[in-house]
PDB file of C-alpha atoms in Angstrom:
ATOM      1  CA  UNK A   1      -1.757  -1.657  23.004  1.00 81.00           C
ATOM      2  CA  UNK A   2      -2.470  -4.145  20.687  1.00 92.00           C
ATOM      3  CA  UNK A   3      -0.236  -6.068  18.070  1.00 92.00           C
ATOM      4  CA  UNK A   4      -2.944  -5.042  15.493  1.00 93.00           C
ATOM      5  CA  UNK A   5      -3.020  -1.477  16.701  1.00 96.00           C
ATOM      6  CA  UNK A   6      -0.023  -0.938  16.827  1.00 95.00           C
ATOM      7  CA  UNK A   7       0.260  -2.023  13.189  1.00 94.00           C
ATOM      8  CA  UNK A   8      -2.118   0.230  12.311  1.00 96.00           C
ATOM      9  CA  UNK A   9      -0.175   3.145  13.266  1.00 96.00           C
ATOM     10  CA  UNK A  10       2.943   2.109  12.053  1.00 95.00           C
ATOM     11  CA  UNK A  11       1.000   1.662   8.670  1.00 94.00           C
ATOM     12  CA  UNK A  12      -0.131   4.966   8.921  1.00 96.00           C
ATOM     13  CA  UNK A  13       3.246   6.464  10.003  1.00 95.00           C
ATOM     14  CA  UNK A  14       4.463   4.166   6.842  1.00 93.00           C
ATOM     15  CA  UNK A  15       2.438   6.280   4.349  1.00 93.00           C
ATOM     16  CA  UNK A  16       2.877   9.624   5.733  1.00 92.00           C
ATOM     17  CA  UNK A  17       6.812   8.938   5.824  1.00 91.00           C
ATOM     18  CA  UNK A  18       6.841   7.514   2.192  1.00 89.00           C
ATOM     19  CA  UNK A  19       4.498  10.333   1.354  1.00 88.00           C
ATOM     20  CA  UNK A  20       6.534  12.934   2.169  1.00 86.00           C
ATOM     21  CA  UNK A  21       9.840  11.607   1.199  1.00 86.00           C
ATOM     22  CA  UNK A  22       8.370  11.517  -2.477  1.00 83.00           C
ATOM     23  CA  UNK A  23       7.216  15.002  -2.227  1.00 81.00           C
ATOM     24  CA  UNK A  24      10.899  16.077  -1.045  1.00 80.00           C
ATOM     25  CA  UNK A  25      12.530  13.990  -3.722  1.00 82.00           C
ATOM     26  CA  UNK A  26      10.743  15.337  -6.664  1.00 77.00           C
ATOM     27  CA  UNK A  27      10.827  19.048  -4.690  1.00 73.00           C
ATOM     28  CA  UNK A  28      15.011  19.149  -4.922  1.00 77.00           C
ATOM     29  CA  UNK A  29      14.408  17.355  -8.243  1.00 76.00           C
ATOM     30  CA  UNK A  30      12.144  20.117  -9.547  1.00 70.00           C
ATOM     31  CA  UNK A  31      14.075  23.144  -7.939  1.00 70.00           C
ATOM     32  CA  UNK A  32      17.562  21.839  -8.747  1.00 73.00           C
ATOM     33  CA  UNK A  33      16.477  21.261 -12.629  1.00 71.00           C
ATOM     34  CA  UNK A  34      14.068  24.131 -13.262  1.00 67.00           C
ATOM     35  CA  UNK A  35      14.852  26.530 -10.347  1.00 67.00           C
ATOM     36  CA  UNK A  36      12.151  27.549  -7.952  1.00 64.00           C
ATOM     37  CA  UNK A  37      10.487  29.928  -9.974  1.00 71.00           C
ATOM     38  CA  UNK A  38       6.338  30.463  -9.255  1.00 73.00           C
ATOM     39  CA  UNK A  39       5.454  28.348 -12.002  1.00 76.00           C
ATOM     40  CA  UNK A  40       7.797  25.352 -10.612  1.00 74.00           C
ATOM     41  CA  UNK A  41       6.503  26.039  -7.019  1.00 74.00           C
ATOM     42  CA  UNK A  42       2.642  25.924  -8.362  1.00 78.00           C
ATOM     43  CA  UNK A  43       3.325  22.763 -10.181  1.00 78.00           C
ATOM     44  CA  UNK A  44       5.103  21.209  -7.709  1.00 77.00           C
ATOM     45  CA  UNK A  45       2.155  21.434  -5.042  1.00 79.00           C
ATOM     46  CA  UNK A  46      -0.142  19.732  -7.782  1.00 84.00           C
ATOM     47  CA  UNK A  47       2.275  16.990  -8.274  1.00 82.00           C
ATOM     48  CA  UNK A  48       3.012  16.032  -4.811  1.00 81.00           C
ATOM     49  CA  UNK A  49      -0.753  16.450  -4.296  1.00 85.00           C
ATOM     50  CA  UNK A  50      -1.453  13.609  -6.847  1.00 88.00           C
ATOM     51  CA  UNK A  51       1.014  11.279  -5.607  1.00 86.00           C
ATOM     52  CA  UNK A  52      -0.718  10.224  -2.391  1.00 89.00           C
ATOM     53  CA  UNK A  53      -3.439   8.761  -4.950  1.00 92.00           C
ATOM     54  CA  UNK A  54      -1.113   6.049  -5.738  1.00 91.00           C
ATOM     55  CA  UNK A  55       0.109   4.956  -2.247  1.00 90.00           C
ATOM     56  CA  UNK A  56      -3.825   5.224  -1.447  1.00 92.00           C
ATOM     57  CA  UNK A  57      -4.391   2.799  -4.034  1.00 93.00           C
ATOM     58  CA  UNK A  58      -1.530   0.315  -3.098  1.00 91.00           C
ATOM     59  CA  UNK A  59      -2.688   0.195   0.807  1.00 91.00           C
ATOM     60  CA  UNK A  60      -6.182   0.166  -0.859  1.00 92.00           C
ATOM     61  CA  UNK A  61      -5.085  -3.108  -2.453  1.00 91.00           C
ATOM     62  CA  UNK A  62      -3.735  -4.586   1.113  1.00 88.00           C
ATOM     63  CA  UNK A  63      -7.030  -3.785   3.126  1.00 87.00           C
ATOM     64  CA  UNK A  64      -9.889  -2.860   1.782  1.00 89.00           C
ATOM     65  CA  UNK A  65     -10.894   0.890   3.511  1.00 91.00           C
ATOM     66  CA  UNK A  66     -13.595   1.722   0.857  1.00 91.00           C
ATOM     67  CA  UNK A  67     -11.824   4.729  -0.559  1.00 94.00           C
ATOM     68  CA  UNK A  68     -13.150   5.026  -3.886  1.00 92.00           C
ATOM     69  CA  UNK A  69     -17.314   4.232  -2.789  1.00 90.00           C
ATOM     70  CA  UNK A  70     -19.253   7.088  -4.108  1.00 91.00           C
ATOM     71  CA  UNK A  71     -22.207   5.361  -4.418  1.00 87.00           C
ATOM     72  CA  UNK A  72     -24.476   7.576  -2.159  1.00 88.00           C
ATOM     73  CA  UNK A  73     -26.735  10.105  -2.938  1.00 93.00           C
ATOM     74  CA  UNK A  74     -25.504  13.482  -1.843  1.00 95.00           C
ATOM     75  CA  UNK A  75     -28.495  15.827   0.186  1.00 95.00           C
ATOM     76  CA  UNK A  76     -28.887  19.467  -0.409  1.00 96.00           C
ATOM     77  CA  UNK A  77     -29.277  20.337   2.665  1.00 97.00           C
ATOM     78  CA  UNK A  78     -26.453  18.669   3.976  1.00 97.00           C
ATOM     79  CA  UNK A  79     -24.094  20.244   0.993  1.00 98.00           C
ATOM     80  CA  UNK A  80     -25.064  23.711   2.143  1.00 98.00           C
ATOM     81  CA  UNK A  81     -24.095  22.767   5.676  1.00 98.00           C
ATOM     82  CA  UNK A  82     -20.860  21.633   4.201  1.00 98.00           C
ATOM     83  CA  UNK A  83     -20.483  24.658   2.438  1.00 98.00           C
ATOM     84  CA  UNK A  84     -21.281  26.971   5.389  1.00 98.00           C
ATOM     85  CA  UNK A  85     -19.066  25.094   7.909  1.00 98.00           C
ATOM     86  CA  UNK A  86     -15.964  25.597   5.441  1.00 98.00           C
ATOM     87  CA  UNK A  87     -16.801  29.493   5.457  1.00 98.00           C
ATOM     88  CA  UNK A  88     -16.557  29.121   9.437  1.00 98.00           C
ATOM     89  CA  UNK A  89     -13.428  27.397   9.474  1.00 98.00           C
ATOM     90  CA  UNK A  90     -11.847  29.654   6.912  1.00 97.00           C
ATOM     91  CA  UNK A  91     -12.826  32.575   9.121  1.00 97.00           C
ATOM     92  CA  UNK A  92     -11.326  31.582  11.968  1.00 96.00           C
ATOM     93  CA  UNK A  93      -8.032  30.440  10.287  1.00 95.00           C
ATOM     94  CA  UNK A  94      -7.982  34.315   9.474  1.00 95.00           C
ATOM     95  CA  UNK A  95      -8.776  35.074  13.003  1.00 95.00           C
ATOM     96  CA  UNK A  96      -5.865  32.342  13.967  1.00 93.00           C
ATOM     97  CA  UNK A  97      -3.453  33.947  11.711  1.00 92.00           C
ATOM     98  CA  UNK A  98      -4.143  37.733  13.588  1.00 91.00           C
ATOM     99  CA  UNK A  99      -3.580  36.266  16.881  1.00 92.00           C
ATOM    100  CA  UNK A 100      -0.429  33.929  16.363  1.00 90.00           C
ATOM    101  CA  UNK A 101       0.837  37.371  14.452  1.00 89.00           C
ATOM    102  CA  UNK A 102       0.900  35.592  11.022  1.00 86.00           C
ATOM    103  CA  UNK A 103      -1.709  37.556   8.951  1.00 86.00           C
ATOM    104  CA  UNK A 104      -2.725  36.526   4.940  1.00 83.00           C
ATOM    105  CA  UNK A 105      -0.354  38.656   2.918  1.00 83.00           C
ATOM    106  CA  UNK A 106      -1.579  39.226  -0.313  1.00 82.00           C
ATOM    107  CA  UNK A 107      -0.322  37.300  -3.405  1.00 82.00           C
ATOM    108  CA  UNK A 108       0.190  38.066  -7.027  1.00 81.00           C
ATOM    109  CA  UNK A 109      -0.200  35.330  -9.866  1.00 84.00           C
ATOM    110  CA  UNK A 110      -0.339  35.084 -13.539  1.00 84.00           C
ATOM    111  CA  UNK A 111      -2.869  33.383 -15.160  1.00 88.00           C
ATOM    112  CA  UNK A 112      -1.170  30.042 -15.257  1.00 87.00           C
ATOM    113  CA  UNK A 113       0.618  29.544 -11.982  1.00 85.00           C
ATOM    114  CA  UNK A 114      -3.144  30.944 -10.376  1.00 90.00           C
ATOM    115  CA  UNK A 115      -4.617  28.140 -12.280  1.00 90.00           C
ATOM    116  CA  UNK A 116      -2.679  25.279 -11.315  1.00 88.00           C
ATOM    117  CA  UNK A 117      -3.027  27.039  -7.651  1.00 88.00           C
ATOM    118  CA  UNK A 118      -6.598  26.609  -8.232  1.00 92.00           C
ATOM    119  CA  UNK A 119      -6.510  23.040  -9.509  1.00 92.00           C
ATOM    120  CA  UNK A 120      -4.227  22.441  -6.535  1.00 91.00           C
ATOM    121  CA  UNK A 121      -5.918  23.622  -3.422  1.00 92.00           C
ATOM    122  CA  UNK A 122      -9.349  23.468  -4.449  1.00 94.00           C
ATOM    123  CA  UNK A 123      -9.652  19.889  -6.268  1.00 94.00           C
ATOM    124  CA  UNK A 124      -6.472  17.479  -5.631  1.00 94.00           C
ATOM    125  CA  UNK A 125      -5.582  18.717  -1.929  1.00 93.00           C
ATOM    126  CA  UNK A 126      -9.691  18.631  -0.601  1.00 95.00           C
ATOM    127  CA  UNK A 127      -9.734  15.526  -2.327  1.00 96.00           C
ATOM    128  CA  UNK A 128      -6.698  13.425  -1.783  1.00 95.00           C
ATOM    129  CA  UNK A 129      -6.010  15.078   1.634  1.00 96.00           C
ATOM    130  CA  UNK A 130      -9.768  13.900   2.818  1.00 97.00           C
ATOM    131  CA  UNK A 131      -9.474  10.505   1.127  1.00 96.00           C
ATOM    132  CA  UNK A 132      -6.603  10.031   3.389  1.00 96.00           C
ATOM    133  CA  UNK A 133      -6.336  12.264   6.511  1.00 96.00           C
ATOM    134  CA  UNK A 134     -10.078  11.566   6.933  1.00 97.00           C
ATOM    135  CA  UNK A 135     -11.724   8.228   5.150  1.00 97.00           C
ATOM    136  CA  UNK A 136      -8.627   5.855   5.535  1.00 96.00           C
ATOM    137  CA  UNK A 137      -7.070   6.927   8.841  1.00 97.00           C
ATOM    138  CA  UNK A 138     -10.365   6.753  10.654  1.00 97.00           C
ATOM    139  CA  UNK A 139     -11.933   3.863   9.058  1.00 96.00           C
ATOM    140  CA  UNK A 140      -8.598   1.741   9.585  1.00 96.00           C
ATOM    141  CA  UNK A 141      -8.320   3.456  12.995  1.00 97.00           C
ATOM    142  CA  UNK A 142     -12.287   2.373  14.074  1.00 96.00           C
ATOM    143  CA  UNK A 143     -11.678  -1.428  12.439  1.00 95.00           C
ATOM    144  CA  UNK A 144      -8.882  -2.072  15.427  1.00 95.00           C
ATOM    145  CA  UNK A 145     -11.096  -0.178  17.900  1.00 95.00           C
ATOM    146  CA  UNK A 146      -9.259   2.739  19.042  1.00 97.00           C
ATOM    147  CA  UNK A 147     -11.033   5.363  21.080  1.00 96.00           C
ATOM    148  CA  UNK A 148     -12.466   8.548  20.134  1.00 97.00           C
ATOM    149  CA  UNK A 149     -10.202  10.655  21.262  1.00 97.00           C
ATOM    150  CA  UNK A 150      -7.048   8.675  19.580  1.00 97.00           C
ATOM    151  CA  UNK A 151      -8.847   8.935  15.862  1.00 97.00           C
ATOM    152  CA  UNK A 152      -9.165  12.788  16.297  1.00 97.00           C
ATOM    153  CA  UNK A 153      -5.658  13.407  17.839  1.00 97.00           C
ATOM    154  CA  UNK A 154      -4.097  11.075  15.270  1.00 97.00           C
ATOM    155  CA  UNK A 155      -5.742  12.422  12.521  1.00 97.00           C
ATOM    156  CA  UNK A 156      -5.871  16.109  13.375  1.00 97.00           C
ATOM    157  CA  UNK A 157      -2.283  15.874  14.266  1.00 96.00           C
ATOM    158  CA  UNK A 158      -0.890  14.606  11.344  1.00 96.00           C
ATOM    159  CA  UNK A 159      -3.263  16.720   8.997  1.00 96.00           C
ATOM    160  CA  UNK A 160      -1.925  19.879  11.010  1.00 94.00           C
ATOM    161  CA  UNK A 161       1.626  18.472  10.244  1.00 91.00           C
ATOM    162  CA  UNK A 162       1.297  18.346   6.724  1.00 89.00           C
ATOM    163  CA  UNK A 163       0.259  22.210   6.412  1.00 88.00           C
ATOM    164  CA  UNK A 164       3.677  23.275   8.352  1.00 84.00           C
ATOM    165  CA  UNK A 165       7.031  24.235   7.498  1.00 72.00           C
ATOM    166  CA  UNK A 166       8.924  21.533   9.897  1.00 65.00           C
ATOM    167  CA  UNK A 167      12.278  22.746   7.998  1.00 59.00           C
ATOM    168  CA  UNK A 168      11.612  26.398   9.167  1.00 58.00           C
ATOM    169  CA  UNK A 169      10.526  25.349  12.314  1.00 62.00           C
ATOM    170  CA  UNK A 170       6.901  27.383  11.140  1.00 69.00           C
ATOM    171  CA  UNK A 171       4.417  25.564  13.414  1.00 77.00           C
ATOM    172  CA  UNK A 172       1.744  28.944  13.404  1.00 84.00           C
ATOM    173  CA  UNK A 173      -1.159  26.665  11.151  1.00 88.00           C
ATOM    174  CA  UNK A 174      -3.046  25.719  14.117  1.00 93.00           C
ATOM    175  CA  UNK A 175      -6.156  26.515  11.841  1.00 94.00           C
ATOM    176  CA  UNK A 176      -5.517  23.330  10.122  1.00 96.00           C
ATOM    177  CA  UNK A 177      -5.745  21.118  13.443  1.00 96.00           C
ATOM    178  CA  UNK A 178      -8.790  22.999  14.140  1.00 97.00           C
ATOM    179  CA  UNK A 179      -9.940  22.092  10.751  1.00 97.00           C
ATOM    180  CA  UNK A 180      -9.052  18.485  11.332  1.00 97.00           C
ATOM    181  CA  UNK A 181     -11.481  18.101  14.890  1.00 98.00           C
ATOM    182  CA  UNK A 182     -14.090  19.378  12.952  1.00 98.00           C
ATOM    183  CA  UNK A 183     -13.704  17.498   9.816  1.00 98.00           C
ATOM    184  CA  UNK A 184     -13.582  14.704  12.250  1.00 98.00           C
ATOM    185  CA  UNK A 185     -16.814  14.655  13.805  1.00 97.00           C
ATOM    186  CA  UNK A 186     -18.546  15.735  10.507  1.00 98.00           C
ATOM    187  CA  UNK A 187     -17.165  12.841   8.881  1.00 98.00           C
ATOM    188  CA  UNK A 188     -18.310  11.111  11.692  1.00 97.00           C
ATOM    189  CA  UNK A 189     -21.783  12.556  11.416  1.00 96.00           C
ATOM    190  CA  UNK A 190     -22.680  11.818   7.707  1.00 95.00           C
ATOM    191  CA  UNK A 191     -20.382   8.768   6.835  1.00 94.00           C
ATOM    192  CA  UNK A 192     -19.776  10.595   3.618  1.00 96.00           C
ATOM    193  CA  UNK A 193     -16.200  11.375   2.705  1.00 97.00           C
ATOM    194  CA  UNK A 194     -17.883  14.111   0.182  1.00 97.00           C
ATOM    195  CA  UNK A 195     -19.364  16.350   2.316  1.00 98.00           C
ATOM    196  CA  UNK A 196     -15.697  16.614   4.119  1.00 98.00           C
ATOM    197  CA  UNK A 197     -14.317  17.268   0.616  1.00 98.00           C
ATOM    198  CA  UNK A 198     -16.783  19.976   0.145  1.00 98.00           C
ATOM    199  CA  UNK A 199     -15.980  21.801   3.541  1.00 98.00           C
ATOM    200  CA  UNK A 200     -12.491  21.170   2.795  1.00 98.00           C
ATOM    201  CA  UNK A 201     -13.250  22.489  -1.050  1.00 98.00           C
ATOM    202  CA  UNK A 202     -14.726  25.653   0.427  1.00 98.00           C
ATOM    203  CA  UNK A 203     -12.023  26.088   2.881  1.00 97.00           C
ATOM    204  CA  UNK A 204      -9.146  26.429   0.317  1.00 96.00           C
ATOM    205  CA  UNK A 205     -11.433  28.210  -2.265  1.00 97.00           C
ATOM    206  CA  UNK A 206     -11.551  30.853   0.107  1.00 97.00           C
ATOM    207  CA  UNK A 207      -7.407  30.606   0.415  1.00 95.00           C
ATOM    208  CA  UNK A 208      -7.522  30.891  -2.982  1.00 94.00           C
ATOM    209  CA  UNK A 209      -9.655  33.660  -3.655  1.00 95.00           C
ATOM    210  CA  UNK A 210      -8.883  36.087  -0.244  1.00 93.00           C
ATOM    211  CA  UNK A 211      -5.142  36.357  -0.412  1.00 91.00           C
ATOM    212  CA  UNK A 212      -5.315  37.544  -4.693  1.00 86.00           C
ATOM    213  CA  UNK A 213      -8.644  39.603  -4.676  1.00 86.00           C
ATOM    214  CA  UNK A 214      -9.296  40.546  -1.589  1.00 78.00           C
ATOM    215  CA  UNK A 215      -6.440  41.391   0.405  1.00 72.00           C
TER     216      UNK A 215
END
């Protein structure tokens, strides 16, 4: 491997590590000072959710990855395929979650801590999560000419990661790596970030909604 590839992924490891340290910091921060009531826990998610922006901007800043081009004009027709393929994938992480024996238990909110879970899942996560896991992993990833199959493992693996409980040793998303291959390829496809948002959008609508109203 490459000096420049192997940059690449410790650059990548870099963020995810610095990432994630944030998000535990503020966590215990959070819990220890307000308690870990549903409100706190809702909040939280948003929080931690935003804070990639700014780590996306600084590497942003180093080498240019073309994060924040939304210059494009979006097609219908590819939306609705967007919008249909996130239906799929949702369906089969409830078909996952049967067979690994980890089925969607149903969830009661009030009216603020569902709205900040709405903001969170279905706005900042599809957003920030695609921005990264998606637009600047693979187009850093393709610029020091790694193989196919190394941008979809990388990527997949470390989007699967971030939907697990490593502390509980809860490794039963496999959805999410699913989600990731696919993602992938459409990303691949269209060369539009957006349309992965929008699958992704869909995707965690439909966590939203199922778990409250319809289980």
């Amino acid at each position: 491997m490459t000096k420049e590839k192997v940059n690449c992924i410790l650059t990548i490891l870099k963020i995810v590590i610095i990432y994630n340290l944030f998000a535990l910091l503020l966590g215990i921060l959070l819990f220890f000072v307000f308690s870990a009531t549903s409100f706190v826990v809702q909040l939280m998610s948003l929080v931690v959710g935003i804070l990639l922006l700014p780590i996306l901007m600084w590497q942003e800043k180093k080498e240019s990855f073309g994060l924040w081009d939304f210059s494009g004009k979006l097609n219908w027709k590819n939306i609705t395929g967007s919008v249909l393929l996130g239906i799929l994938l949702y369906a089969i992480a409830i078909l996952c979650g049967k067979i690994l024996n980890h089925p969607i238990q149903h969830e009661d909110f009030n009216t603020t801590n569902y709205t900040l879970h709405f903001l969170c899942y279905v706005f900042v996560a599809a957003f920030v999560e695609e921005l990264f896991f998606r637009k600047m992993i693979i187009t850093y990833m393709e610029s020091r000419h790694f193989s196919v199959l190394s941008m979809v493992l990388v990527s997949s693996t470390l989007f699967y990661l971030n939907h697990v409980n490593i502390l509980l040793l809860d490794f039963h998303r496999i959805d999410t790596f699913i989600d990731g291959i696919v993602l992938y390829f459409l990303y691949m496809k269209m060369r539009d970030i957006r349309y992965c948002m929008i699958a992704h959008a869909t995707i965690n609508l439909l966590a939203v909604i199922y778990p409250v109203w319809i289980v």
